[in-house]
Every structure is written in structure tokens, then in C-alpha cells.
Amino acid sequence: MERSVRELWAESRELLGLHAEDVPRADLLPTPLAFLRDHVSPGRPLIVSAAATSHWPAVSLWPTESYLPDALHSTDVSVHLTPSGRADALAPHPRSPGARGSDPAAGLVAYAQQQDDCLRGEYAAVAGDVDAHVPWASEALGCLPEAVNLWIGNSCSVTSFHKDHYDNIYVVLSGEKHFLLLPPTEHHRLYIRDYPAARYVAEQETEEVPRLKLEIEEPARIVPWSIVDPYPASPEEMAAQISSFPLYFKGPRPIRCTVRAGEMLYLPSMWFHYVSQSPGPNGLTIAVNYWYDTQFDINYAYFNFLRSLEIQDSPSDNSDDALEGELEEKND
């Protein structure tokens, strides 16, 4: 079974034309027809150059230190606080032995990432600085975005591997966003399991730097999530990750891309992505994204069937290299 799945990984990347482990780039705006034909229909990512946003006031205004604080000075906004910036990463269960709250002396990481159409809600005062939708994408997808979100963070803010049930147009306005991408066909490489959802809350809200503790959500909610960490902090942790998750570390390299200020990334629905970021001149990474509702078709049924399959890890260290050679022979 594992060999058949590995063949699927290689063949799907070949069909998408993703041999070089990077994402296609367009210097000019795509027409709706070309975007639909070359990217939406096959489920192929695309980066569009800064020409797409050159007319947005946000391009010049938002990277400054004063504009957003001044424009939003009388607005209450939601900010997510975590001890490390990994708001959605797996953590020890709060009732497990040795679990404890954050250390106030170590500071906290704040990330604006409300994900509830917040640009048109909490941040409505600055929503006019960007386009209400992406015209060529809206025409190709046959709808307007269901949500438009604002993201403001720093280099500590990291998003674990996950997928969204939306077609996503992600636009960076200050700094850079760094993506690791895996197609939906590579679901098994991420060892997704069910975990109880939890959130960080302040133990003493009156403290200047509150101590945070992790609380299980009530009512209980189960979330499917990946435990794979593509960037372990030490050689020992790397060895443990490789041993525990060989399908990820001994499979094809993730597709990597960096989205720079002004650029747009089209990320098809169901693609897995891990996101880190580098700040701009104001010390922040700022982005907006447009979530377009996905029209699920037979491919979604295929994905659910693939997800239902169970495969066992091969003990071989060179299984991917051997498969590559065999596929080359078939192609010859």
C-alpha cells in the first residue's frame, strides 16, 4: 500500500508540473479564463507579482509605524496571546503531569488572527485600503469572498501544518510569509490524528504581563491535527521526528515559496500549508487573505477515500529514491 501511495505522490506532482519544488509565478495579472484553466481546475498554486496590488493604498500606508495605530486608535480588536507564537501547535495536555502556565518573565507573543471576516468587521476602518475582492479570482471562482481577514504578527508567529476548505488568495503587505506546501494527495505524510481543542487564558488578567494557562475548551471539541514539526529545534528532536514520521522526512521535499510584500499567493482548497514569517520595516508582518467558498466536486470524494486508507511506514531509508528510479524507467 505504501508503495502505491508513494507513486500517487510522484505522479500528482508531475501532473501539476511541480518538479522544481517551487510555485509558479506570474508577472502579469492572469485573465479569469487562464486562472481557472491553469490553476483552479487542476488545483495548482500560483504567486502573482506586486503588480496585482500596486493600486492599493495599503501597500504604502500599512508598513509605516504610525498609520494603523492612528487609524484604529478608537477600535477594540482581538489579539491572540501565546507563550511562544505557536497558537495552533500541539501542546501537553493541561491535566498531564508537569503541565504548568507560562513564565511572565519570558514575555508573550501577540498575533492578530481572528479569522472571522475580521477585516470587514473589527478592522472596517481600514478595509477600504485594499480591494473588497480580487476581480479575476472572483470571476473565475464564480463568487465573491466569503471572508476577508487581517493578519498582524512578528517573526515568532508560526502556523502549523493544516488545510482549509476554502480557495485562498493570500496577500502580504509588510514583510514576508514563508510557506511549506503539500498537495492533498500527500495527506498520509502528516500523521493527522484527533486531539482535544484547547486555548490559552490569563490566570490573572490584572497583571501587566499575565501568566497564561492552557484550558480544554468547553463544550469539548475534537480537532484533527498534524504533529509533524518540519523545523525541530535540536539535532535530538530532529532525530526523534525522523524516526516517528518517516513518511514526511523521507518523502518528496515540501514545495517551498516566499510571498513578498505586495504579492499574492493562490492556495487551492485542501492544500496543506505550514507558515512562518519575516517582519517588514515596521517590525511586523501584515497580510490579508480572501477566503472563497469551495465548490466541492468528485475530487473531494477521492480525497476522503484516500484519507480512509491506512498505510504502514516502510523500514527502508531509500524507498523514495527507489520509487523515483522505477518511475523514470516507466516513463522511458
C-alpha atoms as a PDB file:
ATOM      1  CA  MET A   1       0.000   0.000   0.000  1.00  0.00           C
ATOM      2  CA  GLU A   2       2.771   2.455   0.889  1.00  0.00           C
ATOM      3  CA  ARG A   3       4.425   1.949  -2.493  1.00  0.00           C
ATOM      4  CA  SER A   4       1.177   2.703  -4.328  1.00  0.00           C
ATOM      5  CA  VAL A   5       0.668   5.868  -2.278  1.00  0.00           C
ATOM      6  CA  ARG A   6       4.220   7.000  -2.994  1.00  0.00           C
ATOM      7  CA  GLU A   7       3.546   6.528  -6.715  1.00  0.00           C
ATOM      8  CA  LEU A   8       0.481   8.731  -6.306  1.00  0.00           C
ATOM      9  CA  TRP A   9       2.637  11.444  -4.686  1.00  0.00           C
ATOM     10  CA  ALA A  10       5.108  11.429  -7.570  1.00  0.00           C
ATOM     11  CA  GLU A  11       2.522  11.262 -10.343  1.00  0.00           C
ATOM     12  CA  SER A  12       0.300  14.002  -8.886  1.00  0.00           C
ATOM     13  CA  ARG A  13       3.271  16.379  -8.653  1.00  0.00           C
ATOM     14  CA  GLU A  14       4.181  15.536 -12.243  1.00  0.00           C
ATOM     15  CA  LEU A  15       0.653  16.288 -13.425  1.00  0.00           C
ATOM     16  CA  LEU A  16       0.730  19.627 -11.588  1.00  0.00           C
ATOM     17  CA  GLY A  17       4.119  20.488 -13.103  1.00  0.00           C
ATOM     18  CA  LEU A  18       5.702  20.924  -9.670  1.00  0.00           C
ATOM     19  CA  HIS A  19       9.066  19.272 -10.303  1.00  0.00           C
ATOM     20  CA  ALA A  20      11.281  22.116  -9.089  1.00  0.00           C
ATOM     21  CA  GLU A  21       9.768  22.267  -5.595  1.00  0.00           C
ATOM     22  CA  ASP A  22       8.627  25.840  -6.080  1.00  0.00           C
ATOM     23  CA  VAL A  23       5.404  27.621  -7.019  1.00  0.00           C
ATOM     24  CA  PRO A  24       4.774  29.111 -10.497  1.00  0.00           C
ATOM     25  CA  ARG A  25       4.974  32.907 -10.654  1.00  0.00           C
ATOM     26  CA  ALA A  26       3.087  35.349 -12.867  1.00  0.00           C
ATOM     27  CA  ASP A  27       4.466  38.824 -13.569  1.00  0.00           C
ATOM     28  CA  LEU A  28       1.178  39.957 -15.104  1.00  0.00           C
ATOM     29  CA  LEU A  29      -2.348  39.513 -13.753  1.00  0.00           C
ATOM     30  CA  PRO A  30      -3.913  36.309 -15.065  1.00  0.00           C
ATOM     31  CA  THR A  31      -7.144  36.512 -17.018  1.00  0.00           C
ATOM     32  CA  PRO A  32     -10.078  34.793 -15.301  1.00  0.00           C
ATOM     33  CA  LEU A  33     -10.090  32.109 -18.013  1.00  0.00           C
ATOM     34  CA  ALA A  34      -6.350  31.382 -17.728  1.00  0.00           C
ATOM     35  CA  PHE A  35      -6.542  31.337 -13.922  1.00  0.00           C
ATOM     36  CA  LEU A  36      -9.484  28.912 -13.999  1.00  0.00           C
ATOM     37  CA  ARG A  37      -7.875  26.651 -16.606  1.00  0.00           C
ATOM     38  CA  ASP A  38      -4.283  26.587 -15.325  1.00  0.00           C
ATOM     39  CA  HIS A  39      -4.729  26.808 -11.559  1.00  0.00           C
ATOM     40  CA  VAL A  40      -8.259  26.458 -10.164  1.00  0.00           C
ATOM     41  CA  SER A  41      -9.296  23.382 -12.173  1.00  0.00           C
ATOM     42  CA  PRO A  42      -6.090  21.367 -11.613  1.00  0.00           C
ATOM     43  CA  GLY A  43      -5.620  22.687  -8.050  1.00  0.00           C
ATOM     44  CA  ARG A  44      -2.233  24.320  -8.756  1.00  0.00           C
ATOM     45  CA  PRO A  45      -0.855  27.177  -6.599  1.00  0.00           C
ATOM     46  CA  LEU A  46       0.251  30.478  -8.123  1.00  0.00           C
ATOM     47  CA  ILE A  47       2.135  33.578  -6.969  1.00  0.00           C
ATOM     48  CA  VAL A  48       1.153  36.839  -8.668  1.00  0.00           C
ATOM     49  CA  SER A  49       3.611  39.744  -8.648  1.00  0.00           C
ATOM     50  CA  ALA A  50       3.156  43.043  -6.837  1.00  0.00           C
ATOM     51  CA  ALA A  51       1.511  44.423  -9.986  1.00  0.00           C
ATOM     52  CA  ALA A  52      -1.691  42.956  -8.536  1.00  0.00           C
ATOM     53  CA  THR A  53      -1.693  45.390  -5.594  1.00  0.00           C
ATOM     54  CA  SER A  54       0.159  48.431  -6.927  1.00  0.00           C
ATOM     55  CA  HIS A  55      -3.053  50.492  -6.751  1.00  0.00           C
ATOM     56  CA  TRP A  56      -3.852  49.582  -3.110  1.00  0.00           C
ATOM     57  CA  PRO A  57      -3.351  52.417  -0.558  1.00  0.00           C
ATOM     58  CA  ALA A  58      -2.401  49.731   1.997  1.00  0.00           C
ATOM     59  CA  VAL A  59       0.817  48.967   0.090  1.00  0.00           C
ATOM     60  CA  SER A  60       2.358  52.281   1.129  1.00  0.00           C
ATOM     61  CA  LEU A  61       0.348  53.071   4.278  1.00  0.00           C
ATOM     62  CA  TRP A  62       0.300  49.852   6.309  1.00  0.00           C
ATOM     63  CA  PRO A  63       4.070  49.219   6.520  1.00  0.00           C
ATOM     64  CA  THR A  64       4.577  52.562   8.313  1.00  0.00           C
ATOM     65  CA  GLU A  65       4.773  52.573  12.111  1.00  0.00           C
ATOM     66  CA  SER A  66       2.011  55.099  12.708  1.00  0.00           C
ATOM     67  CA  TYR A  67      -0.768  54.559  10.158  1.00  0.00           C
ATOM     68  CA  LEU A  68      -2.583  51.506  11.554  1.00  0.00           C
ATOM     69  CA  PRO A  69      -2.312  52.573  15.234  1.00  0.00           C
ATOM     70  CA  ASP A  70      -3.681  56.013  14.329  1.00  0.00           C
ATOM     71  CA  ALA A  71      -6.456  54.668  12.095  1.00  0.00           C
ATOM     72  CA  LEU A  72      -7.554  52.107  14.711  1.00  0.00           C
ATOM     73  CA  HIS A  73      -6.897  54.080  17.904  1.00  0.00           C
ATOM     74  CA  SER A  74     -10.550  54.036  18.987  1.00  0.00           C
ATOM     75  CA  THR A  75     -11.252  50.458  17.837  1.00  0.00           C
ATOM     76  CA  ASP A  76     -11.344  47.374  20.059  1.00  0.00           C
ATOM     77  CA  VAL A  77      -9.619  44.493  18.296  1.00  0.00           C
ATOM     78  CA  SER A  78      -8.944  40.834  19.161  1.00  0.00           C
ATOM     79  CA  VAL A  79      -5.366  39.699  19.742  1.00  0.00           C
ATOM     80  CA  HIS A  80      -4.310  36.117  20.467  1.00  0.00           C
ATOM     81  CA  LEU A  81      -1.638  35.748  23.166  1.00  0.00           C
ATOM     82  CA  THR A  82       0.598  32.681  23.408  1.00  0.00           C
ATOM     83  CA  PRO A  83       3.846  31.904  25.253  1.00  0.00           C
ATOM     84  CA  SER A  84       5.751  31.083  22.049  1.00  0.00           C
ATOM     85  CA  GLY A  85       3.805  32.276  18.998  1.00  0.00           C
ATOM     86  CA  ARG A  86       2.621  28.766  18.127  1.00  0.00           C
ATOM     87  CA  ALA A  87      -1.045  29.337  18.796  1.00  0.00           C
ATOM     88  CA  ASP A  88      -2.250  26.255  16.942  1.00  0.00           C
ATOM     89  CA  ALA A  89       0.582  23.815  17.728  1.00  0.00           C
ATOM     90  CA  LEU A  90       0.100  20.697  19.819  1.00  0.00           C
ATOM     91  CA  ALA A  91       0.969  21.122  23.499  1.00  0.00           C
ATOM     92  CA  PRO A  92       0.998  18.851  26.574  1.00  0.00           C
ATOM     93  CA  HIS A  93      -2.486  18.237  27.933  1.00  0.00           C
ATOM     94  CA  PRO A  94      -3.175  20.764  30.748  1.00  0.00           C
ATOM     95  CA  ARG A  95      -4.028  17.909  33.110  1.00  0.00           C
ATOM     96  CA  SER A  96      -0.887  15.908  32.307  1.00  0.00           C
ATOM     97  CA  PRO A  97       1.856  15.596  34.976  1.00  0.00           C
ATOM     98  CA  GLY A  98       4.204  18.574  34.961  1.00  0.00           C
ATOM     99  CA  ALA A  99       1.911  20.872  32.966  1.00  0.00           C
ATOM    100  CA  ARG A 100       2.270  24.479  34.075  1.00  0.00           C
ATOM    101  CA  GLY A 101       1.489  28.014  32.978  1.00  0.00           C
ATOM    102  CA  SER A 102       3.700  30.360  31.011  1.00  0.00           C
ATOM    103  CA  ASP A 103       6.572  32.303  32.560  1.00  0.00           C
ATOM    104  CA  PRO A 104       5.698  36.049  32.567  1.00  0.00           C
ATOM    105  CA  ALA A 105       9.403  36.915  32.596  1.00  0.00           C
ATOM    106  CA  ALA A 106       9.784  35.261  29.185  1.00  0.00           C
ATOM    107  CA  GLY A 107       7.212  37.588  27.624  1.00  0.00           C
ATOM    108  CA  LEU A 108       4.269  36.757  25.380  1.00  0.00           C
ATOM    109  CA  VAL A 109       3.682  36.705  21.638  1.00  0.00           C
ATOM    110  CA  ALA A 110       0.694  38.631  20.293  1.00  0.00           C
ATOM    111  CA  TYR A 111      -0.881  37.759  16.951  1.00  0.00           C
ATOM    112  CA  ALA A 112      -3.928  39.370  15.331  1.00  0.00           C
ATOM    113  CA  GLN A 113      -5.510  36.393  13.530  1.00  0.00           C
ATOM    114  CA  GLN A 114      -9.221  36.397  14.253  1.00  0.00           C
ATOM    115  CA  GLN A 115     -10.245  34.585  11.009  1.00  0.00           C
ATOM    116  CA  ASP A 116     -13.914  35.595  11.179  1.00  0.00           C
ATOM    117  CA  ASP A 117     -14.124  38.097   8.302  1.00  0.00           C
ATOM    118  CA  CYS A 118     -12.395  40.487  10.690  1.00  0.00           C
ATOM    119  CA  LEU A 119     -11.184  42.960   8.049  1.00  0.00           C
ATOM    120  CA  ARG A 120     -14.799  43.827   7.245  1.00  0.00           C
ATOM    121  CA  GLY A 121     -15.722  43.708  10.956  1.00  0.00           C
ATOM    122  CA  GLU A 122     -13.232  44.792  13.620  1.00  0.00           C
ATOM    123  CA  TYR A 123     -10.937  46.465  11.084  1.00  0.00           C
ATOM    124  CA  ALA A 124     -13.614  48.107   8.919  1.00  0.00           C
ATOM    125  CA  ALA A 125     -11.911  51.488   9.425  1.00  0.00           C
ATOM    126  CA  VAL A 126      -9.019  50.383   7.187  1.00  0.00           C
ATOM    127  CA  ALA A 127     -10.826  47.876   4.936  1.00  0.00           C
ATOM    128  CA  GLY A 128     -11.065  50.473   2.168  1.00  0.00           C
ATOM    129  CA  ASP A 129      -7.256  50.449   1.826  1.00  0.00           C
ATOM    130  CA  VAL A 130      -7.429  47.123  -0.066  1.00  0.00           C
ATOM    131  CA  ASP A 131      -9.740  45.801  -2.764  1.00  0.00           C
ATOM    132  CA  ALA A 132     -13.004  44.316  -1.486  1.00  0.00           C
ATOM    133  CA  HIS A 133     -12.295  41.230  -3.605  1.00  0.00           C
ATOM    134  CA  VAL A 134      -9.830  40.027  -6.251  1.00  0.00           C
ATOM    135  CA  PRO A 135     -11.719  40.598  -9.531  1.00  0.00           C
ATOM    136  CA  TRP A 136     -10.037  37.972 -11.744  1.00  0.00           C
ATOM    137  CA  ALA A 137     -10.297  35.375  -8.966  1.00  0.00           C
ATOM    138  CA  SER A 138     -13.939  36.209  -8.204  1.00  0.00           C
ATOM    139  CA  GLU A 139     -14.886  35.818 -11.864  1.00  0.00           C
ATOM    140  CA  ALA A 140     -13.010  32.534 -12.223  1.00  0.00           C
ATOM    141  CA  LEU A 141     -14.414  31.092  -8.984  1.00  0.00           C
ATOM    142  CA  GLY A 142     -17.936  32.340  -9.688  1.00  0.00           C
ATOM    143  CA  CYS A 143     -18.453  34.083  -6.335  1.00  0.00           C
ATOM    144  CA  LEU A 144     -17.284  36.840  -4.023  1.00  0.00           C
ATOM    145  CA  PRO A 145     -15.126  36.004  -0.986  1.00  0.00           C
ATOM    146  CA  GLU A 146     -16.954  34.575   1.998  1.00  0.00           C
ATOM    147  CA  ALA A 147     -14.455  36.162   4.405  1.00  0.00           C
ATOM    148  CA  VAL A 148     -11.613  38.690   4.284  1.00  0.00           C
ATOM    149  CA  ASN A 149      -9.182  38.520   7.204  1.00  0.00           C
ATOM    150  CA  LEU A 150      -6.337  40.657   8.512  1.00  0.00           C
ATOM    151  CA  TRP A 151      -3.172  39.114   9.987  1.00  0.00           C
ATOM    152  CA  ILE A 152      -0.619  41.092  12.028  1.00  0.00           C
ATOM    153  CA  GLY A 153       2.288  39.347  13.762  1.00  0.00           C
ATOM    154  CA  ASN A 154       6.056  39.129  14.062  1.00  0.00           C
ATOM    155  CA  SER A 155       8.763  36.564  13.389  1.00  0.00           C
ATOM    156  CA  CYS A 156       7.680  34.459  16.402  1.00  0.00           C
ATOM    157  CA  SER A 157       4.233  33.736  14.934  1.00  0.00           C
ATOM    158  CA  VAL A 158       4.169  30.315  13.258  1.00  0.00           C
ATOM    159  CA  THR A 159       1.229  28.305  11.907  1.00  0.00           C
ATOM    160  CA  SER A 160       1.439  24.501  11.989  1.00  0.00           C
ATOM    161  CA  PHE A 161       0.636  22.270   9.019  1.00  0.00           C
ATOM    162  CA  HIS A 162      -3.100  22.376   8.282  1.00  0.00           C
ATOM    163  CA  LYS A 163      -5.569  22.667   5.399  1.00  0.00           C
ATOM    164  CA  ASP A 164      -8.568  24.917   4.742  1.00  0.00           C
ATOM    165  CA  HIS A 165     -11.837  24.153   2.963  1.00  0.00           C
ATOM    166  CA  TYR A 166     -11.558  27.423   1.050  1.00  0.00           C
ATOM    167  CA  ASP A 167      -9.768  28.631  -2.058  1.00  0.00           C
ATOM    168  CA  ASN A 168      -7.384  31.175  -0.591  1.00  0.00           C
ATOM    169  CA  ILE A 169      -5.888  34.365  -2.040  1.00  0.00           C
ATOM    170  CA  TYR A 170      -3.195  35.428   0.453  1.00  0.00           C
ATOM    171  CA  VAL A 171      -1.706  38.926   0.107  1.00  0.00           C
ATOM    172  CA  VAL A 172       1.353  40.146   2.037  1.00  0.00           C
ATOM    173  CA  LEU A 173       1.549  43.892   2.696  1.00  0.00           C
ATOM    174  CA  SER A 174       4.542  44.160   5.048  1.00  0.00           C
ATOM    175  CA  GLY A 175       7.399  41.695   5.482  1.00  0.00           C
ATOM    176  CA  GLU A 176       7.357  38.200   4.006  1.00  0.00           C
ATOM    177  CA  LYS A 177       5.448  34.944   4.517  1.00  0.00           C
ATOM    178  CA  HIS A 178       7.271  31.630   4.081  1.00  0.00           C
ATOM    179  CA  PHE A 179       5.152  28.625   3.094  1.00  0.00           C
ATOM    180  CA  LEU A 180       5.785  24.888   3.075  1.00  0.00           C
ATOM    181  CA  LEU A 181       3.124  23.246   0.899  1.00  0.00           C
ATOM    182  CA  LEU A 182       1.944  19.675   0.369  1.00  0.00           C
ATOM    183  CA  PRO A 183      -0.778  18.655  -2.126  1.00  0.00           C
ATOM    184  CA  PRO A 184      -3.903  16.939  -0.754  1.00  0.00           C
ATOM    185  CA  THR A 185      -2.637  13.621  -2.169  1.00  0.00           C
ATOM    186  CA  GLU A 186       0.148  13.663   0.466  1.00  0.00           C
ATOM    187  CA  HIS A 187      -2.251  13.557   3.410  1.00  0.00           C
ATOM    188  CA  HIS A 188      -0.584  10.493   4.984  1.00  0.00           C
ATOM    189  CA  ARG A 189       2.750  12.272   5.348  1.00  0.00           C
ATOM    190  CA  LEU A 190       1.411  14.495   8.125  1.00  0.00           C
ATOM    191  CA  TYR A 191       0.233  11.781  10.551  1.00  0.00           C
ATOM    192  CA  ILE A 192      -3.025  13.587  11.313  1.00  0.00           C
ATOM    193  CA  ARG A 193      -4.768  12.449  14.493  1.00  0.00           C
ATOM    194  CA  ASP A 194      -7.676  13.692  16.619  1.00  0.00           C
ATOM    195  CA  TYR A 195      -6.862  15.923  19.610  1.00  0.00           C
ATOM    196  CA  PRO A 196      -8.971  17.864  22.142  1.00  0.00           C
ATOM    197  CA  ALA A 197      -9.130  21.585  21.376  1.00  0.00           C
ATOM    198  CA  ALA A 198      -7.695  23.957  23.985  1.00  0.00           C
ATOM    199  CA  ARG A 199      -6.879  27.652  24.301  1.00  0.00           C
ATOM    200  CA  TYR A 200      -4.629  29.898  26.354  1.00  0.00           C
ATOM    201  CA  VAL A 201      -6.300  32.067  29.001  1.00  0.00           C
ATOM    202  CA  ALA A 202      -4.859  34.534  31.502  1.00  0.00           C
ATOM    203  CA  GLU A 203      -4.621  33.291  35.101  1.00  0.00           C
ATOM    204  CA  GLN A 204      -4.558  36.875  36.433  1.00  0.00           C
ATOM    205  CA  GLU A 205      -5.894  39.420  33.949  1.00  0.00           C
ATOM    206  CA  THR A 206      -4.821  42.320  36.158  1.00  0.00           C
ATOM    207  CA  GLU A 207      -1.114  41.550  35.688  1.00  0.00           C
ATOM    208  CA  GLU A 208       0.822  43.689  33.202  1.00  0.00           C
ATOM    209  CA  VAL A 209       2.281  40.521  31.628  1.00  0.00           C
ATOM    210  CA  PRO A 210      -0.251  37.813  32.501  1.00  0.00           C
ATOM    211  CA  ARG A 211       0.635  34.212  33.155  1.00  0.00           C
ATOM    212  CA  LEU A 212      -1.134  32.071  30.593  1.00  0.00           C
ATOM    213  CA  LYS A 213      -2.551  28.631  31.188  1.00  0.00           C
ATOM    214  CA  LEU A 214      -3.950  26.114  28.745  1.00  0.00           C
ATOM    215  CA  GLU A 215      -7.616  25.181  29.170  1.00  0.00           C
ATOM    216  CA  ILE A 216      -9.591  22.490  27.372  1.00  0.00           C
ATOM    217  CA  GLU A 217     -12.491  24.082  25.501  1.00  0.00           C
ATOM    218  CA  GLU A 218     -15.987  23.634  26.919  1.00  0.00           C
ATOM    219  CA  PRO A 219     -18.018  22.082  25.444  1.00  0.00           C
ATOM    220  CA  ALA A 220     -15.345  19.626  24.349  1.00  0.00           C
ATOM    221  CA  ARG A 221     -14.300  19.801  20.721  1.00  0.00           C
ATOM    222  CA  ILE A 222     -12.075  17.380  18.807  1.00  0.00           C
ATOM    223  CA  VAL A 223      -9.742  18.717  16.110  1.00  0.00           C
ATOM    224  CA  PRO A 224      -7.798  16.664  13.532  1.00  0.00           C
ATOM    225  CA  TRP A 225      -4.235  17.991  13.516  1.00  0.00           C
ATOM    226  CA  SER A 226      -0.689  17.160  12.439  1.00  0.00           C
ATOM    227  CA  ILE A 227       2.091  16.639  14.964  1.00  0.00           C
ATOM    228  CA  VAL A 228       4.892  16.879  12.364  1.00  0.00           C
ATOM    229  CA  ASP A 229       7.376  19.696  13.077  1.00  0.00           C
ATOM    230  CA  PRO A 230       9.367  20.438   9.895  1.00  0.00           C
ATOM    231  CA  TYR A 231      11.923  22.542  11.800  1.00  0.00           C
ATOM    232  CA  PRO A 232      12.880  20.762  15.052  1.00  0.00           C
ATOM    233  CA  ALA A 233      14.869  22.887  17.493  1.00  0.00           C
ATOM    234  CA  SER A 234      17.761  20.480  18.079  1.00  0.00           C
ATOM    235  CA  PRO A 235      19.538  17.518  16.436  1.00  0.00           C
ATOM    236  CA  GLU A 236      17.993  15.248  19.062  1.00  0.00           C
ATOM    237  CA  GLU A 237      14.488  16.471  18.248  1.00  0.00           C
ATOM    238  CA  MET A 238      15.197  16.132  14.535  1.00  0.00           C
ATOM    239  CA  ALA A 239      16.266  12.502  15.020  1.00  0.00           C
ATOM    240  CA  ALA A 240      13.080  11.837  17.002  1.00  0.00           C
ATOM    241  CA  GLN A 241      10.904  13.431  14.322  1.00  0.00           C
ATOM    242  CA  ILE A 242      12.563  11.461  11.523  1.00  0.00           C
ATOM    243  CA  SER A 243      12.114   8.231  13.468  1.00  0.00           C
ATOM    244  CA  SER A 244       8.474   8.932  14.298  1.00  0.00           C
ATOM    245  CA  PHE A 245       7.355  10.442  10.969  1.00  0.00           C
ATOM    246  CA  PRO A 246       9.384   8.862   8.139  1.00  0.00           C
ATOM    247  CA  LEU A 247       6.709   9.449   5.504  1.00  0.00           C
ATOM    248  CA  TYR A 248       7.254  13.192   5.899  1.00  0.00           C
ATOM    249  CA  PHE A 249      11.017  13.342   6.303  1.00  0.00           C
ATOM    250  CA  LYS A 250      11.818  10.580   3.779  1.00  0.00           C
ATOM    251  CA  GLY A 251       9.279  11.585   1.160  1.00  0.00           C
ATOM    252  CA  PRO A 252       9.412  14.266  -1.550  1.00  0.00           C
ATOM    253  CA  ARG A 253      10.550  17.650  -0.331  1.00  0.00           C
ATOM    254  CA  PRO A 254       7.737  20.065   0.534  1.00  0.00           C
ATOM    255  CA  ILE A 255       7.048  22.754  -2.038  1.00  0.00           C
ATOM    256  CA  ARG A 256       8.522  25.998  -0.700  1.00  0.00           C
ATOM    257  CA  CYS A 257       7.677  29.581  -1.538  1.00  0.00           C
ATOM    258  CA  THR A 258       8.131  33.049  -0.104  1.00  0.00           C
ATOM    259  CA  VAL A 259       5.427  35.658  -0.653  1.00  0.00           C
ATOM    260  CA  ARG A 260       6.867  39.176  -0.506  1.00  0.00           C
ATOM    261  CA  ALA A 261       5.193  42.500   0.199  1.00  0.00           C
ATOM    262  CA  GLY A 262       2.627  43.278  -2.497  1.00  0.00           C
ATOM    263  CA  GLU A 263       2.489  39.728  -3.865  1.00  0.00           C
ATOM    264  CA  MET A 264      -0.481  37.333  -3.865  1.00  0.00           C
ATOM    265  CA  LEU A 265      -0.464  33.565  -3.331  1.00  0.00           C
ATOM    266  CA  TYR A 266      -3.333  31.481  -4.677  1.00  0.00           C
ATOM    267  CA  LEU A 267      -3.590  28.389  -2.476  1.00  0.00           C
ATOM    268  CA  PRO A 268      -6.204  25.863  -3.648  1.00  0.00           C
ATOM    269  CA  SER A 269      -8.515  24.389  -1.041  1.00  0.00           C
ATOM    270  CA  MET A 270      -7.349  21.254   0.795  1.00  0.00           C
ATOM    271  CA  TRP A 271      -3.629  22.002   0.280  1.00  0.00           C
ATOM    272  CA  PHE A 272      -1.625  21.555   3.481  1.00  0.00           C
ATOM    273  CA  HIS A 273       0.480  24.531   4.486  1.00  0.00           C
ATOM    274  CA  TYR A 274       2.919  25.495   7.226  1.00  0.00           C
ATOM    275  CA  VAL A 275       3.565  29.238   7.559  1.00  0.00           C
ATOM    276  CA  SER A 276       6.345  31.298   9.145  1.00  0.00           C
ATOM    277  CA  GLN A 277       7.140  34.946   8.575  1.00  0.00           C
ATOM    278  CA  SER A 278       9.746  37.700   8.492  1.00  0.00           C
ATOM    279  CA  PRO A 279       8.841  41.253   9.586  1.00  0.00           C
ATOM    280  CA  GLY A 280       8.900  44.362   7.432  1.00  0.00           C
ATOM    281  CA  PRO A 281      10.429  47.774   8.257  1.00  0.00           C
ATOM    282  CA  ASN A 282       7.807  48.369  10.969  1.00  0.00           C
ATOM    283  CA  GLY A 283       8.829  45.167  12.784  1.00  0.00           C
ATOM    284  CA  LEU A 284       5.592  43.417  11.746  1.00  0.00           C
ATOM    285  CA  THR A 285       4.337  41.038   9.108  1.00  0.00           C
ATOM    286  CA  ILE A 286       0.960  42.217   7.807  1.00  0.00           C
ATOM    287  CA  ALA A 287      -1.278  40.331   5.393  1.00  0.00           C
ATOM    288  CA  VAL A 288      -4.861  39.985   4.280  1.00  0.00           C
ATOM    289  CA  ASN A 289      -6.476  36.893   2.839  1.00  0.00           C
ATOM    290  CA  TYR A 290      -9.622  36.279   0.843  1.00  0.00           C
ATOM    291  CA  TRP A 291     -11.430  33.003   1.508  1.00  0.00           C
ATOM    292  CA  TYR A 292     -13.595  31.865  -1.394  1.00  0.00           C
ATOM    293  CA  ASP A 293     -16.122  29.119  -0.724  1.00  0.00           C
ATOM    294  CA  THR A 294     -15.082  25.916  -2.454  1.00  0.00           C
ATOM    295  CA  GLN A 295     -17.416  24.149  -4.852  1.00  0.00           C
ATOM    296  CA  PHE A 296     -16.722  20.541  -3.852  1.00  0.00           C
ATOM    297  CA  ASP A 297     -16.714  18.020  -6.687  1.00  0.00           C
ATOM    298  CA  ILE A 298     -15.651  14.414  -7.260  1.00  0.00           C
ATOM    299  CA  ASN A 299     -12.075  15.284  -6.186  1.00  0.00           C
ATOM    300  CA  TYR A 300     -13.333  15.753  -2.638  1.00  0.00           C
ATOM    301  CA  ALA A 301     -14.731  12.216  -2.684  1.00  0.00           C
ATOM    302  CA  TYR A 302     -11.372  10.944  -3.956  1.00  0.00           C
ATOM    303  CA  PHE A 303      -9.578  12.788  -1.148  1.00  0.00           C
ATOM    304  CA  ASN A 304     -11.864  11.303   1.518  1.00  0.00           C
ATOM    305  CA  PHE A 305     -11.274   7.818   0.092  1.00  0.00           C
ATOM    306  CA  LEU A 306      -7.504   8.367   0.154  1.00  0.00           C
ATOM    307  CA  ARG A 307      -7.704   9.657   3.708  1.00  0.00           C
ATOM    308  CA  SER A 308      -9.535   6.493   4.790  1.00  0.00           C
ATOM    309  CA  LEU A 309      -6.658   4.254   3.719  1.00  0.00           C
ATOM    310  CA  GLU A 310      -4.214   3.091   6.356  1.00  0.00           C
ATOM    311  CA  ILE A 311      -0.591   2.569   5.416  1.00  0.00           C
ATOM    312  CA  GLN A 312       2.357   1.374   7.449  1.00  0.00           C
ATOM    313  CA  ASP A 313       5.743   3.069   7.349  1.00  0.00           C
ATOM    314  CA  SER A 314       8.409   1.244   5.376  1.00  0.00           C
ATOM    315  CA  PRO A 315      11.643   0.495   7.256  1.00  0.00           C
ATOM    316  CA  SER A 316      13.666   1.349   4.143  1.00  0.00           C
ATOM    317  CA  ASP A 317      15.552   4.662   4.160  1.00  0.00           C
ATOM    318  CA  ASN A 318      15.708   4.795   0.373  1.00  0.00           C
ATOM    319  CA  SER A 319      12.141   3.930  -0.627  1.00  0.00           C
ATOM    320  CA  ASP A 320      11.571   7.305  -2.276  1.00  0.00           C
ATOM    321  CA  ASP A 321      14.806   7.110  -4.284  1.00  0.00           C
ATOM    322  CA  ALA A 322      13.962   3.570  -5.439  1.00  0.00           C
ATOM    323  CA  LEU A 323      10.481   4.651  -6.491  1.00  0.00           C
ATOM    324  CA  GLU A 324      11.909   7.613  -8.404  1.00  0.00           C
ATOM    325  CA  GLY A 325      14.155   5.279 -10.403  1.00  0.00           C
ATOM    326  CA  GLU A 326      11.272   2.938 -11.167  1.00  0.00           C
ATOM    327  CA  LEU A 327       9.067   5.786 -12.381  1.00  0.00           C
ATOM    328  CA  GLU A 328      11.877   7.015 -14.653  1.00  0.00           C
ATOM    329  CA  GLU A 329      12.085   3.532 -16.187  1.00  0.00           C
ATOM    330  CA  LYS A 330       8.302   3.550 -16.772  1.00  0.00           C
ATOM    331  CA  ASN A 331       8.493   6.983 -18.426  1.00  0.00           C
ATOM    332  CA  ASP A 332      11.322   5.830 -20.703  1.00  0.00           C
END
